[in-house]
């Protein structure tokens, strides 16, 4: 009798331990890491090479194996989508990556997605995904300023933090995020402000939050349309129009604008000084290009936080131009590229630039 009771008790204890273990295993979020290259996958010749190295060398499985602690925060698996330095990203790469992210986000066995990426165009990819992927699930773009082979490499902690955020329920519905250097920034706002320090990424209006030892601390939300509230859907976009950027400083001429249009640009982002200012010598050429159906979108190369006002110093209504609001030229190019898949109307384009 006693022996049976003890046996039953022992069985009950063992099954409770197994169930709780299984339950623990089931409570870990499933996070997919899509690797595209960049410094976070870079390798240098020596530990002292924090700036001299080759980007896009280390495969995703090695990145994951290098941080065993990832398994404490999520059940992780990796896919190597590309292996390139991000300055080489093209519209075709954006489409491929966007479609893969959207497909994974629809899977019930995926709770969050991390994209490892080069720092040079992190801000463009993150903004693009923010505009076209319809999901509440966290999508986190992560990069690093130093290769994993260097002393004080930043990639491992950035990737650990990114996976932790991507698996967090409280990161849902916040739009595409960029996790770097303990900060959680909006993919819409963030830009690479310094190209030689680990504290490289800045949002002119501040980060959304911080992530410290795998815990998120939120301070604000993005007020612009994104992901689930976006009118743009990657599943309905199979081609992206050519939009180019022309940089304007003193003594600017119309040569770049004309040759970019001659190469097929459907819109020109004018990266002007100050309030997206346009030299008087440029206006006739811009009017001619506008009359040929090319859109002129005024942005600014002011780097600590631009804000282009419509009809302030430039008669935008009269010239039928669009203003890029607070978007820097590279972000304005992304939004114009996506917007032109849906409309060619100036008023509609301007609405889109106010709302996204
Ligand atoms: N060339 C840079 C890039 O791939 C390296 C990096 O900083 O990630 O964006």
Short mmCIF file of C-alpha atoms and ligand atoms in Angstrom, two decimals:
data_model
loop_
_atom_site.label_atom_id
_atom_site.label_comp_id
_atom_site.label_asym_id
_atom_site.label_seq_id
_atom_site.Cartn_x
_atom_site.Cartn_y
_atom_site.Cartn_z
CA UNK A 1 0.00 0.00 0.00
CA UNK A 2 2.67 2.47 1.13
CA UNK A 3 4.87 1.49 -1.85
CA UNK A 4 2.01 2.35 -4.28
CA UNK A 5 1.45 5.74 -2.63
CA UNK A 6 5.14 6.61 -2.86
CA UNK A 7 5.24 5.50 -6.51
CA UNK A 8 2.16 7.59 -7.35
CA UNK A 9 3.66 10.60 -5.54
CA UNK A 10 7.00 10.21 -7.34
CA UNK A 11 5.25 9.97 -10.72
CA UNK A 12 3.22 13.10 -9.89
CA UNK A 13 6.39 15.03 -9.02
CA UNK A 14 8.24 13.88 -12.15
CA UNK A 15 5.36 14.76 -14.48
CA UNK A 16 4.94 18.16 -12.80
CA UNK A 17 8.63 18.89 -13.41
CA UNK A 18 8.37 17.80 -17.06
CA UNK A 19 5.21 19.82 -17.61
CA UNK A 20 6.68 22.93 -16.03
CA UNK A 21 9.84 22.45 -18.09
CA UNK A 22 7.76 22.06 -21.25
CA UNK A 23 5.65 25.03 -20.26
CA UNK A 24 8.83 27.07 -19.73
CA UNK A 25 10.10 25.98 -23.13
CA UNK A 26 6.75 26.88 -24.72
CA UNK A 27 6.69 30.35 -23.09
CA UNK A 28 9.89 31.37 -24.92
CA UNK A 29 8.99 33.46 -27.96
CA UNK A 30 10.00 32.26 -31.43
CA UNK A 31 12.29 34.82 -33.08
CA UNK A 32 13.63 34.57 -36.62
CA UNK A 33 16.90 36.34 -37.47
CA UNK A 34 17.14 37.41 -41.11
CA UNK A 35 20.80 38.18 -41.87
CA UNK A 36 21.74 40.58 -44.66
CA UNK A 37 25.45 41.32 -43.96
CA UNK A 38 27.12 44.50 -42.71
CA UNK A 39 29.64 45.09 -39.96
CA UNK A 40 27.68 43.00 -37.49
CA UNK A 41 28.78 40.13 -39.76
CA UNK A 42 32.20 41.70 -40.33
CA UNK A 43 35.69 40.42 -39.58
CA UNK A 44 38.98 42.24 -39.07
CA UNK A 45 42.58 40.95 -39.04
CA UNK A 46 43.29 41.89 -35.44
CA UNK A 47 41.42 42.73 -32.21
CA UNK A 48 42.71 46.28 -32.55
CA UNK A 49 40.89 46.67 -35.91
CA UNK A 50 37.68 48.34 -34.79
CA UNK A 51 37.37 50.34 -38.02
CA UNK A 52 39.45 48.38 -40.54
CA UNK A 53 37.70 45.15 -41.50
CA UNK A 54 35.61 43.45 -44.14
CA UNK A 55 31.83 43.67 -43.74
CA UNK A 56 29.47 40.81 -44.60
CA UNK A 57 31.71 37.82 -43.86
CA UNK A 58 30.21 35.89 -40.88
CA UNK A 59 27.17 33.69 -41.61
CA UNK A 60 24.02 33.93 -39.51
CA UNK A 61 24.46 30.53 -37.86
CA UNK A 62 27.89 31.65 -36.55
CA UNK A 63 26.40 34.91 -35.28
CA UNK A 64 23.79 32.92 -33.35
CA UNK A 65 26.32 30.36 -32.08
CA UNK A 66 28.48 33.22 -30.80
CA UNK A 67 25.77 34.25 -28.31
CA UNK A 68 24.53 31.15 -26.42
CA UNK A 69 22.58 33.46 -24.08
CA UNK A 70 20.10 34.12 -26.93
CA UNK A 71 18.40 30.87 -25.94
CA UNK A 72 17.58 32.41 -22.55
CA UNK A 73 15.33 35.01 -24.16
CA UNK A 74 13.93 33.27 -27.25
CA UNK A 75 13.84 30.20 -29.42
CA UNK A 76 15.95 31.53 -32.29
CA UNK A 77 16.51 30.42 -35.85
CA UNK A 78 18.37 32.17 -38.65
CA UNK A 79 18.07 32.72 -42.39
CA UNK A 80 20.80 34.20 -44.60
CA UNK A 81 18.81 36.47 -46.92
CA UNK A 82 21.83 38.37 -48.29
CA UNK A 83 25.51 38.76 -47.36
CA UNK A 84 26.27 42.33 -48.46
CA UNK A 85 27.49 45.64 -47.13
CA UNK A 86 24.37 47.74 -46.86
CA UNK A 87 25.64 50.64 -49.00
CA UNK A 88 25.06 48.13 -51.82
CA UNK A 89 21.38 47.60 -50.99
CA UNK A 90 19.09 48.11 -53.99
CA UNK A 91 15.33 48.50 -54.42
CA UNK A 92 15.31 44.82 -55.44
CA UNK A 93 16.92 43.89 -52.10
CA UNK A 94 14.28 45.93 -50.26
CA UNK A 95 11.47 44.13 -52.09
CA UNK A 96 12.96 40.67 -51.44
CA UNK A 97 13.55 41.39 -47.76
CA UNK A 98 10.16 43.07 -47.29
CA UNK A 99 8.31 40.12 -48.80
CA UNK A 100 10.22 37.63 -46.63
CA UNK A 101 9.48 39.64 -43.48
CA UNK A 102 5.78 39.89 -44.38
CA UNK A 103 5.55 36.15 -45.06
CA UNK A 104 7.23 35.23 -41.76
CA UNK A 105 5.11 37.74 -39.82
CA UNK A 106 2.00 35.84 -40.97
CA UNK A 107 3.27 32.56 -39.52
CA UNK A 108 1.77 31.57 -36.17
CA UNK A 109 5.11 30.03 -35.09
CA UNK A 110 6.89 33.40 -35.45
CA UNK A 111 6.55 35.93 -32.60
CA UNK A 112 9.15 38.45 -33.73
CA UNK A 113 11.70 39.12 -36.45
CA UNK A 114 15.24 40.52 -36.21
CA UNK A 115 17.11 41.76 -39.27
CA UNK A 116 20.91 42.02 -38.99
CA UNK A 117 22.01 44.77 -41.35
CA UNK A 118 24.83 47.15 -42.27
CA UNK A 119 24.70 50.50 -40.52
CA UNK A 120 24.98 52.60 -43.68
CA UNK A 121 21.39 52.07 -44.82
CA UNK A 122 19.77 50.62 -41.70
CA UNK A 123 17.60 53.75 -41.54
CA UNK A 124 16.33 53.23 -45.09
CA UNK A 125 15.48 49.55 -44.74
CA UNK A 126 13.86 50.09 -41.34
CA UNK A 127 11.71 52.93 -42.72
CA UNK A 128 10.77 50.93 -45.81
CA UNK A 129 9.59 47.97 -43.70
CA UNK A 130 7.76 50.39 -41.40
CA UNK A 131 5.77 51.58 -44.43
CA UNK A 132 4.90 48.30 -46.13
CA UNK A 133 4.76 45.35 -43.68
CA UNK A 134 1.33 44.83 -42.10
CA UNK A 135 1.95 43.23 -38.73
CA UNK A 136 1.72 44.04 -35.02
CA UNK A 137 4.63 41.68 -34.32
CA UNK A 138 7.96 43.33 -33.41
CA UNK A 139 10.32 43.78 -36.36
CA UNK A 140 13.75 44.87 -35.15
CA UNK A 141 16.65 45.97 -37.33
CA UNK A 142 20.06 45.65 -35.65
CA UNK A 143 23.59 46.51 -36.71
CA UNK A 144 26.97 47.21 -35.17
CA UNK A 145 29.70 49.78 -35.55
CA UNK A 146 32.56 47.36 -34.83
CA UNK A 147 33.17 43.85 -36.21
CA UNK A 148 32.85 40.92 -33.83
CA UNK A 149 36.61 40.35 -34.06
CA UNK A 150 37.43 43.72 -32.42
CA UNK A 151 37.98 44.61 -28.78
CA UNK A 152 34.76 46.04 -27.26
CA UNK A 153 32.73 44.84 -30.22
CA UNK A 154 29.16 46.11 -29.91
CA UNK A 155 27.42 43.54 -32.12
CA UNK A 156 26.83 40.77 -29.58
CA UNK A 157 25.03 42.95 -27.04
CA UNK A 158 23.14 44.73 -29.86
CA UNK A 159 21.98 41.37 -31.26
CA UNK A 160 21.09 40.00 -27.81
CA UNK A 161 19.06 43.16 -27.09
CA UNK A 162 17.41 43.05 -30.52
CA UNK A 163 16.29 39.43 -30.04
CA UNK A 164 15.03 40.26 -26.57
CA UNK A 165 12.98 43.21 -27.90
CA UNK A 166 11.69 41.18 -30.86
CA UNK A 167 10.40 38.55 -28.44
CA UNK A 168 8.75 41.12 -26.15
CA UNK A 169 4.98 41.46 -26.05
CA UNK A 170 5.35 45.15 -25.08
CA UNK A 171 7.21 45.83 -28.36
CA UNK A 172 4.17 44.87 -30.43
CA UNK A 173 2.40 47.52 -32.47
CA UNK A 174 5.18 50.12 -32.15
CA UNK A 175 6.29 50.00 -35.78
CA UNK A 176 9.64 48.80 -37.05
CA UNK A 177 12.35 49.35 -34.43
CA UNK A 178 16.12 49.83 -34.59
CA UNK A 179 17.98 48.50 -31.55
CA UNK A 180 21.55 49.75 -31.15
CA UNK A 181 23.69 50.81 -28.20
CA UNK A 182 20.96 50.15 -25.58
CA UNK A 183 18.46 52.41 -27.41
CA UNK A 184 15.20 51.42 -29.08
CA UNK A 185 14.59 53.89 -31.89
CA UNK A 186 11.76 54.15 -34.39
CA UNK A 187 12.74 52.95 -37.85
CA UNK A 188 10.98 56.07 -39.12
CA UNK A 189 12.97 58.63 -37.14
CA UNK A 190 16.41 57.10 -36.63
CA UNK A 191 19.43 58.04 -38.72
CA UNK A 192 23.14 57.24 -38.66
CA UNK A 193 24.41 60.54 -37.26
CA UNK A 194 28.05 59.59 -36.53
CA UNK A 195 30.01 57.07 -38.58
CA UNK A 196 32.87 56.20 -36.21
CA UNK A 197 31.37 55.80 -32.71
CA UNK A 198 29.19 53.05 -31.22
CA UNK A 199 26.74 55.80 -30.27
CA UNK A 200 26.06 56.29 -33.96
CA UNK A 201 22.28 56.25 -34.31
CA UNK A 202 20.13 59.21 -33.34
CA UNK A 203 16.47 60.13 -33.68
CA UNK A 204 15.98 63.93 -33.86
CA UNK A 205 12.90 63.57 -31.65
CA UNK A 206 14.49 61.01 -29.29
CA UNK A 207 14.39 57.23 -28.90
CA UNK A 208 11.15 55.36 -28.15
CA UNK A 209 12.85 53.58 -25.27
CA UNK A 210 15.85 51.77 -23.83
CA UNK A 211 16.62 48.07 -23.47
CA UNK A 212 18.85 47.14 -20.55
CA UNK A 213 19.74 43.52 -19.68
CA UNK A 214 16.84 42.26 -21.76
CA UNK A 215 14.22 44.58 -20.19
CA UNK A 216 12.48 47.31 -22.21
CA UNK A 217 11.82 50.80 -20.83
CA UNK A 218 9.44 52.81 -23.05
CA UNK A 219 9.17 56.63 -23.10
CA UNK A 220 7.06 57.47 -26.18
CA UNK A 221 5.18 56.12 -29.19
CA UNK A 222 5.50 56.97 -32.90
CA UNK A 223 2.64 59.27 -33.94
CA UNK A 224 2.95 58.64 -37.69
CA UNK A 225 1.16 55.91 -39.69
CA UNK A 226 3.06 52.64 -39.89
CA UNK A 227 2.72 48.85 -40.35
CA UNK A 228 -0.92 47.98 -39.55
CA UNK A 229 -2.16 51.55 -40.21
CA UNK A 230 -0.23 51.97 -43.46
CA UNK A 231 -2.08 52.17 -46.78
CA UNK A 232 0.94 50.53 -48.48
CA UNK A 233 1.28 46.74 -48.58
CA UNK A 234 4.43 44.90 -49.70
CA UNK A 235 2.25 42.02 -50.85
CA UNK A 236 0.79 44.32 -53.50
CA UNK A 237 4.11 45.91 -54.56
CA UNK A 238 6.26 44.10 -57.16
CA UNK A 239 8.30 47.01 -58.48
CA UNK A 240 9.65 50.25 -57.05
CA UNK A 241 10.04 53.40 -59.18
CA UNK A 242 13.36 55.18 -59.55
CA UNK A 243 13.69 58.16 -57.22
CA UNK A 244 17.00 60.01 -56.96
CA UNK A 245 18.60 62.52 -54.59
CA UNK A 246 20.39 65.69 -55.73
CA UNK A 247 22.59 67.40 -53.13
CA UNK A 248 22.52 71.19 -53.18
CA UNK A 249 25.06 73.54 -51.60
CA UNK A 250 26.29 76.98 -52.68
CA UNK A 251 26.98 77.40 -56.45
CA UNK A 252 24.69 74.48 -57.20
CA UNK A 253 23.96 73.86 -60.90
CA UNK A 254 21.12 71.98 -62.59
CA UNK A 255 23.43 69.36 -64.14
CA UNK A 256 22.79 66.63 -61.55
CA UNK A 257 19.00 67.20 -61.62
CA UNK A 258 18.81 66.99 -65.40
CA UNK A 259 21.02 63.90 -65.69
CA UNK A 260 19.13 62.06 -62.91
CA UNK A 261 15.86 62.67 -64.75
CA UNK A 262 17.47 61.66 -68.04
CA UNK A 263 18.41 58.36 -66.33
CA UNK A 264 14.73 57.69 -65.58
CA UNK A 265 14.01 59.26 -62.18
CA UNK A 266 10.29 59.77 -61.58
CA UNK A 267 10.99 62.14 -58.67
CA UNK A 268 13.98 64.11 -57.43
CA UNK A 269 14.63 64.59 -53.74
CA UNK A 270 16.21 68.04 -53.47
CA UNK A 271 18.66 67.76 -50.54
CA UNK A 272 18.84 71.47 -49.91
CA UNK A 273 20.44 73.61 -47.20
CA UNK A 274 18.34 75.01 -44.35
CA UNK A 275 14.60 74.78 -44.95
CA UNK A 276 15.18 72.74 -48.11
CA UNK A 277 16.12 76.02 -49.80
CA UNK A 278 16.34 76.20 -53.61
CA UNK A 279 18.85 78.46 -55.36
CA UNK A 280 17.18 80.95 -57.71
CA UNK A 281 19.47 79.65 -60.50
CA UNK A 282 17.91 76.18 -60.07
CA UNK A 283 14.23 77.11 -60.28
CA UNK A 284 13.90 77.26 -64.09
CA UNK A 285 15.36 73.77 -64.50
CA UNK A 286 13.13 72.37 -61.73
CA UNK A 287 10.10 73.94 -63.40
CA UNK A 288 11.04 72.37 -66.70
CA UNK A 289 11.48 68.94 -65.07
CA UNK A 290 8.17 69.38 -63.23
CA UNK A 291 6.44 70.20 -66.52
CA UNK A 292 7.73 66.85 -67.83
CA UNK A 293 5.91 65.05 -64.97
CA UNK A 294 8.86 64.65 -62.60
CA UNK A 295 8.05 65.39 -58.95
CA UNK A 296 10.29 67.75 -57.00
CA UNK A 297 10.41 66.96 -53.28
CA UNK A 298 12.19 69.41 -51.02
CA UNK A 299 14.21 67.91 -48.15
CA UNK A 300 17.16 69.30 -46.20
CA UNK A 301 20.69 68.11 -45.46
CA UNK A 302 20.56 69.78 -42.06
CA UNK A 303 21.70 66.79 -40.05
CA UNK A 304 20.58 67.27 -36.44
CA UNK A 305 16.89 67.37 -37.33
CA UNK A 306 15.46 68.92 -40.48
CA UNK A 307 11.95 70.35 -40.77
CA UNK A 308 10.91 71.64 -44.21
CA UNK A 309 7.88 73.90 -44.14
CA UNK A 310 5.56 74.20 -47.12
CA UNK A 311 5.28 77.68 -48.73
CA UNK A 312 7.65 79.19 -46.12
CA UNK A 313 10.58 80.50 -48.18
CA UNK A 314 9.67 78.63 -51.38
CA UNK A 315 6.31 78.98 -53.23
CA UNK A 316 5.56 75.25 -53.23
CA UNK A 317 1.94 75.73 -54.25
CA UNK A 318 2.94 77.87 -57.22
CA UNK A 319 5.66 75.43 -58.38
CA UNK A 320 3.61 72.28 -57.55
CA UNK A 321 6.39 70.94 -55.34
CA UNK A 322 6.17 68.56 -52.35
CA UNK A 323 7.94 69.09 -49.00
CA UNK A 324 9.51 66.17 -47.11
CA UNK A 325 8.46 67.49 -43.65
CA UNK A 326 11.08 66.19 -41.16
CA UNK A 327 12.41 63.38 -43.34
CA UNK A 328 16.07 63.54 -44.34
CA UNK A 329 16.84 63.03 -48.06
CA UNK A 330 17.45 59.28 -47.83
CA UNK A 331 14.22 58.73 -45.89
CA UNK A 332 12.33 61.02 -48.26
CA UNK A 333 13.60 58.86 -51.12
CA UNK A 334 12.18 55.75 -49.45
CA UNK A 335 8.78 57.34 -48.83
CA UNK A 336 8.57 58.84 -52.33
CA UNK A 337 9.52 55.46 -53.84
CA UNK A 338 6.71 53.72 -51.94
CA UNK A 339 4.18 56.55 -52.42
CA UNK A 340 4.69 56.62 -56.21
CA UNK A 341 3.58 52.98 -56.37
CA UNK A 342 0.14 54.30 -55.35
CA UNK A 343 -0.21 57.84 -56.75
CA UNK A 344 1.36 60.51 -58.97
CA UNK A 345 -0.84 63.32 -57.65
CA UNK A 346 0.99 66.15 -55.89
CA UNK A 347 -1.69 66.74 -53.26
CA UNK A 348 -1.81 63.02 -52.46
CA UNK A 349 1.99 62.87 -52.24
CA UNK A 350 2.00 65.83 -49.87
CA UNK A 351 -0.66 64.15 -47.67
CA UNK A 352 1.50 61.03 -47.54
CA UNK A 353 4.55 63.05 -46.48
CA UNK A 354 2.56 64.65 -43.64
CA UNK A 355 1.11 61.31 -42.44
CA UNK A 356 4.13 58.96 -42.68
N1 LIG B 1 29.60 49.34 -44.90
C1 LIG B 1 28.78 49.29 -43.72
C2 LIG B 1 27.44 48.66 -44.05
O1 LIG B 1 27.41 47.51 -44.46
C3 LIG B 1 29.39 48.52 -42.63
C4 LIG B 1 28.53 48.66 -41.40
O2 LIG B 1 28.74 49.64 -40.70
O3 LIG B 1 27.63 47.84 -41.18
O4 LIG B 1 26.45 49.35 -43.89
#
